[in-house]
mmCIF file of C-alpha atoms in Angstrom:
data_model
loop_
_atom_site.group_PDB
_atom_site.id
_atom_site.type_symbol
_atom_site.label_atom_id
_atom_site.label_comp_id
_atom_site.label_asym_id
_atom_site.label_seq_id
_atom_site.Cartn_x
_atom_site.Cartn_y
_atom_site.Cartn_z
ATOM 1 C CA GLU A 1 14.789 -11.131 1.967
ATOM 2 C CA PRO A 2 15.515 -7.254 1.488
ATOM 3 C CA GLU A 3 13.116 -4.867 3.162
ATOM 4 C CA VAL A 4 12.294 -1.345 3.653
ATOM 5 C CA THR A 5 13.085 0.058 7.215
ATOM 6 C CA GLN A 6 11.664 2.962 8.709
ATOM 7 C CA THR A 7 12.568 5.110 11.737
ATOM 8 C CA PRO A 8 11.215 5.939 14.247
ATOM 9 C CA SER A 9 8.615 3.494 14.751
ATOM 10 C CA HIS A 10 6.447 6.048 16.922
ATOM 11 C CA GLN A 11 6.999 9.691 16.898
ATOM 12 C CA VAL A 12 5.091 12.080 19.231
ATOM 13 C CA THR A 13 5.165 15.862 18.569
ATOM 14 C CA GLN A 14 3.421 18.812 19.638
ATOM 15 C CA MET A 15 1.290 20.807 17.328
ATOM 16 C CA GLY A 16 3.467 23.254 15.396
ATOM 17 C CA GLN A 17 6.415 21.219 15.431
ATOM 18 C CA GLU A 18 8.412 19.915 12.578
ATOM 19 C CA VAL A 19 9.014 16.063 12.135
ATOM 20 C CA ILE A 20 11.286 14.040 9.791
ATOM 21 C CA LEU A 21 10.324 10.548 9.174
ATOM 22 C CA ARG A 22 13.207 8.418 7.792
ATOM 23 C CA CYS A 23 13.149 5.337 5.357
ATOM 24 C CA VAL A 24 15.776 3.244 3.847
ATOM 25 C CA PRO A 25 14.308 1.561 0.674
ATOM 26 C CA ILE A 26 15.584 -1.544 -0.708
ATOM 27 C CA SER A 27 18.962 -0.763 -2.264
ATOM 28 C CA ASN A 28 18.426 -1.584 -5.968
ATOM 29 C CA HIS A 29 15.012 -0.086 -6.089
ATOM 30 C CA LEU A 30 14.241 3.086 -8.173
ATOM 31 C CA TYR A 31 11.032 4.278 -7.199
ATOM 32 C CA PHE A 32 10.217 5.574 -3.590
ATOM 33 C CA TYR A 33 6.827 6.446 -2.168
ATOM 34 C CA TRP A 34 5.113 7.879 1.010
ATOM 35 C CA TYR A 35 1.815 7.034 2.022
ATOM 36 C CA ARG A 36 -0.045 7.696 5.075
ATOM 37 C CA GLN A 37 -3.160 5.893 6.783
ATOM 38 C CA ILE A 38 -5.239 7.455 9.353
ATOM 39 C CA LEU A 39 -6.371 5.038 11.953
ATOM 40 C CA GLY A 40 -9.024 2.731 10.671
ATOM 41 C CA GLN A 41 -9.200 4.340 7.204
ATOM 42 C CA LYS A 42 -7.636 3.820 3.659
ATOM 43 C CA VAL A 43 -4.198 4.010 2.627
ATOM 44 C CA GLU A 44 -3.598 7.327 1.071
ATOM 45 C CA PHE A 45 -0.822 8.100 -1.668
ATOM 46 C CA LEU A 46 1.056 11.207 -0.658
ATOM 47 C CA VAL A 47 4.060 11.393 -3.061
ATOM 48 C CA SER A 48 6.318 9.387 -5.508
ATOM 49 C CA PHE A 49 9.779 10.002 -6.079
ATOM 50 C CA TYR A 50 12.352 8.947 -9.035
ATOM 51 C CA ASN A 51 15.611 10.038 -10.181
ATOM 52 C CA ASN A 52 15.951 12.340 -7.307
ATOM 53 C CA GLU A 53 12.845 14.232 -7.955
ATOM 54 C CA ILE A 54 9.030 14.190 -7.357
ATOM 55 C CA SER A 55 7.320 12.470 -9.958
ATOM 56 C CA GLU A 56 3.798 12.513 -8.685
ATOM 57 C CA LYS A 57 1.917 13.896 -5.623
ATOM 58 C CA SER A 58 -1.501 14.116 -4.328
ATOM 59 C CA GLU A 59 -3.571 16.757 -3.032
ATOM 60 C CA ILE A 60 -2.789 16.012 0.475
ATOM 61 C CA PHE A 61 1.017 16.600 -0.313
ATOM 62 C CA ASP A 62 1.026 20.339 0.005
ATOM 63 C CA ASP A 63 3.698 22.956 1.002
ATOM 64 C CA GLN A 64 3.645 21.316 4.693
ATOM 65 C CA PHE A 65 5.461 18.318 3.197
ATOM 66 C CA SER A 66 8.486 17.819 1.566
ATOM 67 C CA VAL A 67 10.545 14.791 0.695
ATOM 68 C CA GLU A 68 14.447 14.348 0.423
ATOM 69 C CA ARG A 69 16.935 11.639 -0.615
ATOM 70 C CA PRO A 70 19.867 13.047 1.147
ATOM 71 C CA ASP A 71 22.171 10.294 0.270
ATOM 72 C CA GLY A 72 22.291 7.174 -1.602
ATOM 73 C CA SER A 73 20.323 5.224 0.868
ATOM 74 C CA ASN A 74 17.838 7.402 2.802
ATOM 75 C CA PHE A 75 14.451 8.892 1.940
ATOM 76 C CA THR A 76 12.980 11.345 4.250
ATOM 77 C CA LEU A 77 9.537 12.949 4.641
ATOM 78 C CA LYS A 78 9.569 16.332 6.651
ATOM 79 C CA ILE A 79 6.236 17.499 7.931
ATOM 80 C CA ARG A 80 6.475 21.204 9.009
ATOM 81 C CA SER A 81 4.081 22.940 11.453
ATOM 82 C CA THR A 82 2.271 19.732 12.348
ATOM 83 C CA LYS A 83 -1.358 19.602 12.961
ATOM 84 C CA LEU A 84 -3.458 17.308 15.114
ATOM 85 C CA GLU A 85 -5.010 15.844 11.839
ATOM 86 C CA ASP A 86 -1.394 14.708 10.592
ATOM 87 C CA SER A 87 -1.601 11.992 13.268
ATOM 88 C CA ALA A 88 -1.523 8.806 11.213
ATOM 89 C CA MET A 89 0.654 5.848 10.290
ATOM 90 C CA TYR A 90 3.127 6.729 7.396
ATOM 91 C CA PHE A 91 4.440 4.100 5.324
ATOM 92 C CA CYS A 92 7.511 4.371 2.984
ATOM 93 C CA ALA A 93 7.595 1.832 0.194
ATOM 94 C CA SER A 94 9.651 1.194 -3.000
ATOM 95 C CA SER A 95 9.696 -0.477 -6.061
ATOM 96 C CA ASP A 96 12.095 -1.624 -8.847
ATOM 97 C CA GLY A 97 10.163 0.138 -11.524
ATOM 98 C CA VAL A 98 9.847 -3.115 -13.508
ATOM 99 C CA GLN A 99 7.022 -4.843 -11.640
ATOM 100 C CA ILE A 100 5.322 -1.504 -11.219
ATOM 101 C CA TYR A 101 2.370 -2.825 -9.215
ATOM 102 C CA GLU A 102 4.524 -4.425 -6.712
ATOM 103 C CA GLN A 103 5.579 -2.150 -4.045
ATOM 104 C CA TYR A 104 7.509 -2.997 -0.770
ATOM 105 C CA PHE A 105 6.434 -1.319 2.133
ATOM 106 C CA GLY A 106 7.975 -0.575 5.356
ATOM 107 C CA PRO A 107 6.707 -1.255 8.831
ATOM 108 C CA GLY A 108 5.675 2.429 9.336
ATOM 109 C CA THR A 109 5.923 5.248 11.637
ATOM 110 C CA ARG A 110 3.118 6.044 13.748
ATOM 111 C CA LEU A 111 2.983 9.894 14.345
ATOM 112 C CA THR A 112 1.022 11.325 17.027
ATOM 113 C CA VAL A 113 0.419 15.078 17.075
ATOM 114 C CA THR A 114 -0.678 16.283 20.479
ATOM 115 C CA LEU B 3 -10.330 4.930 -12.902
ATOM 116 C CA ALA B 4 -11.438 1.476 -12.287
ATOM 117 C CA LYS B 5 -13.665 1.295 -8.986
ATOM 118 C CA THR B 6 -13.493 -1.948 -7.012
ATOM 119 C CA THR B 7 -16.110 -3.384 -4.799
ATOM 120 C CA GLN B 8 -15.062 -6.037 -2.256
ATOM 121 C CA PRO B 9 -17.083 -7.387 0.845
ATOM 122 C CA ILE B 10 -16.133 -5.026 3.964
ATOM 123 C CA SER B 11 -15.552 -8.327 6.112
ATOM 124 C CA MET B 12 -15.547 -12.247 6.089
ATOM 125 C CA ASP B 13 -14.984 -14.859 8.603
ATOM 126 C CA SER B 14 -13.520 -18.238 8.096
ATOM 127 C CA TYR B 15 -11.929 -21.002 10.040
ATOM 128 C CA GLU B 16 -8.603 -22.480 10.199
ATOM 129 C CA GLY B 17 -7.858 -25.126 7.420
ATOM 130 C CA GLN B 18 -10.579 -23.805 5.342
ATOM 131 C CA GLU B 19 -10.222 -22.459 1.659
ATOM 132 C CA VAL B 20 -11.140 -18.695 1.636
ATOM 133 C CA ASN B 21 -12.354 -16.813 -1.577
ATOM 134 C CA ILE B 22 -12.525 -13.078 -1.615
ATOM 135 C CA THR B 23 -14.256 -11.515 -4.682
ATOM 136 C CA CYS B 24 -13.632 -8.267 -5.995
ATOM 137 C CA SER B 25 -15.882 -6.482 -8.591
ATOM 138 C CA HIS B 26 -14.361 -4.181 -11.226
ATOM 139 C CA ASN B 27 -16.793 -3.702 -14.057
ATOM 140 C CA ASN B 28 -15.180 -0.652 -15.622
ATOM 141 C CA ILE B 29 -11.691 -2.257 -15.697
ATOM 142 C CA ALA B 30 -9.539 -0.904 -18.642
ATOM 143 C CA THR B 31 -7.815 -2.970 -21.249
ATOM 144 C CA ASN B 32 -4.444 -2.421 -19.920
ATOM 145 C CA ASP B 33 -5.404 -2.564 -16.201
ATOM 146 C CA TYR B 34 -3.927 -5.209 -14.124
ATOM 147 C CA ILE B 35 -5.309 -6.618 -10.716
ATOM 148 C CA THR B 36 -3.357 -6.517 -7.764
ATOM 149 C CA TRP B 37 -3.990 -7.982 -4.228
ATOM 150 C CA TYR B 38 -2.028 -6.634 -1.107
ATOM 151 C CA GLN B 39 -2.443 -8.010 2.675
ATOM 152 C CA GLN B 40 -2.184 -5.675 5.662
ATOM 153 C CA PHE B 41 -1.751 -7.001 9.308
ATOM 154 C CA PRO B 42 -2.601 -4.711 11.870
ATOM 155 C CA SER B 43 -0.035 -1.943 12.346
ATOM 156 C CA GLN B 44 1.951 -3.083 9.676
ATOM 157 C CA GLY B 45 2.380 -1.941 6.140
ATOM 158 C CA PRO B 46 0.600 -3.452 3.061
ATOM 159 C CA ARG B 47 2.450 -6.429 1.406
ATOM 160 C CA PHE B 48 1.850 -7.471 -2.161
ATOM 161 C CA ILE B 49 0.367 -10.750 -2.667
ATOM 162 C CA ILE B 50 -0.391 -11.450 -6.122
ATOM 163 C CA GLN B 51 -1.002 -9.772 -9.652
ATOM 164 C CA GLY B 52 -2.709 -10.940 -12.777
ATOM 165 C CA TYR B 53 -4.237 -9.891 -15.966
ATOM 166 C CA LYS B 54 -6.275 -12.780 -16.925
ATOM 167 C CA THR B 55 -7.225 -16.479 -16.303
ATOM 168 C CA LYS B 56 -5.447 -17.870 -13.367
ATOM 169 C CA VAL B 57 -2.081 -17.077 -11.402
ATOM 170 C CA THR B 58 -0.741 -19.080 -8.562
ATOM 171 C CA ASN B 59 2.150 -18.458 -6.244
ATOM 172 C CA GLU B 60 3.430 -19.869 -3.048
ATOM 173 C CA VAL B 61 0.634 -17.574 -1.108
ATOM 174 C CA ALA B 62 -2.550 -17.572 -3.112
ATOM 175 C CA SER B 63 -4.153 -17.979 -6.346
ATOM 176 C CA LEU B 64 -6.058 -15.362 -8.419
ATOM 177 C CA PHE B 65 -8.897 -16.286 -10.756
ATOM 178 C CA ILE B 66 -9.794 -13.698 -13.591
ATOM 179 C CA PRO B 67 -12.707 -14.475 -15.620
ATOM 180 C CA ALA B 68 -12.602 -13.760 -19.328
ATOM 181 C CA ASP B 69 -14.600 -10.640 -19.087
ATOM 182 C CA ARG B 70 -12.225 -9.370 -16.273
ATOM 183 C CA LYS B 71 -15.024 -7.748 -14.522
ATOM 184 C CA SER B 72 -14.304 -9.619 -11.392
ATOM 185 C CA SER B 73 -11.472 -11.463 -9.634
ATOM 186 C CA THR B 74 -11.203 -13.785 -6.843
ATOM 187 C CA LEU B 75 -8.192 -14.170 -4.475
ATOM 188 C CA SER B 76 -8.030 -17.720 -2.962
ATOM 189 C CA LEU B 77 -6.179 -18.506 0.013
ATOM 190 C CA PRO B 78 -5.836 -22.270 0.620
ATOM 191 C CA ARG B 79 -6.037 -23.727 4.089
ATOM 192 C CA VAL B 80 -5.956 -20.561 5.930
ATOM 193 C CA SER B 81 -4.400 -20.391 9.590
ATOM 194 C CA LEU B 82 -4.967 -17.726 12.289
ATOM 195 C CA SER B 83 -2.111 -15.766 10.956
ATOM 196 C CA ASP B 84 -4.009 -15.167 7.614
ATOM 197 C CA THR B 85 -6.265 -12.509 9.700
ATOM 198 C CA ALA B 86 -5.603 -9.278 7.829
ATOM 199 C CA VAL B 87 -7.232 -6.949 5.619
ATOM 200 C CA TYR B 88 -6.915 -7.933 1.820
ATOM 201 C CA TYR B 89 -6.920 -5.032 -0.680
ATOM 202 C CA CYS B 90 -8.062 -5.639 -4.342
ATOM 203 C CA LEU B 91 -6.292 -2.749 -6.676
ATOM 204 C CA VAL B 92 -7.046 -2.116 -10.209
ATOM 205 C CA GLY B 93 -5.271 0.272 -12.397
ATOM 206 C CA TRP B 94 -4.202 3.682 -11.577
ATOM 207 C CA ASP B 95 -5.358 7.258 -10.529
ATOM 208 C CA SER B 96 -4.903 10.458 -11.836
ATOM 209 C CA ASN B 97 -1.302 10.576 -10.419
ATOM 210 C CA TYR B 98 -0.600 7.066 -11.992
ATOM 211 C CA GLN B 99 -0.728 5.534 -8.392
ATOM 212 C CA LEU B 100 -2.486 2.616 -7.013
ATOM 213 C CA ILE B 101 -6.106 3.068 -6.141
ATOM 214 C CA TRP B 102 -6.597 1.838 -2.351
ATOM 215 C CA GLY B 103 -10.153 0.836 -1.257
ATOM 216 C CA ALA B 104 -11.413 0.139 2.249
ATOM 217 C CA GLY B 105 -10.353 -3.744 1.743
ATOM 218 C CA THR B 106 -11.833 -6.762 3.056
ATOM 219 C CA LYS B 107 -11.215 -7.582 6.814
ATOM 220 C CA LEU B 108 -10.631 -11.369 7.029
ATOM 221 C CA ILE B 109 -10.924 -12.966 10.336
ATOM 222 C CA ILE B 110 -9.896 -16.407 10.733
ATOM 223 C CA LYS B 111 -11.244 -18.381 14.012
ATOM 224 C CA PRO B 112 -9.835 -21.565 15.484
#
């Protein structure tokens, strides 16, 4: 069964540093998403991406964040100047756009900012 | 925006059928009802989706009454590995994205 993959599984960084989280969505999917989940809290939508551009973004997704699809397979989330409160699980997801409620999530990257 | 209400937690035992009910009184006409499952330290996983009546797949059944103001996820013969958080999602937010609540933490005991 095809799956979404994410690297790294755990990233530790110092406050103020930049991190790039990587995702490989399912190959024939057209919509890509980033979510975050602070420990013990709700899943929070960050951004959706379609046709090589951001389609929607939440209030959380400010200038500190950016996304890119540098090639035909990777989808990245860059977080600049990380803060302690950016510590969370970051999930990438993709969907085929037909079953719009059915998103396939990756295993997540645990980001720890110290 | 359709707000959902579901129990914070539930306990059951292996081999039992578990029913998790979600209330969504202000569901819109074009809203679908979707359930996801999330194991600890993993991403959510789509379980089932429905619009009305009953939907069944290899994992679960979803019962939706005629007024669609609630829905019940039914897990037959649960095992320890069904211990997870179950999310009921209805409709979209202002960004046309899924609305995630706190979910129901289901604990299955031996």
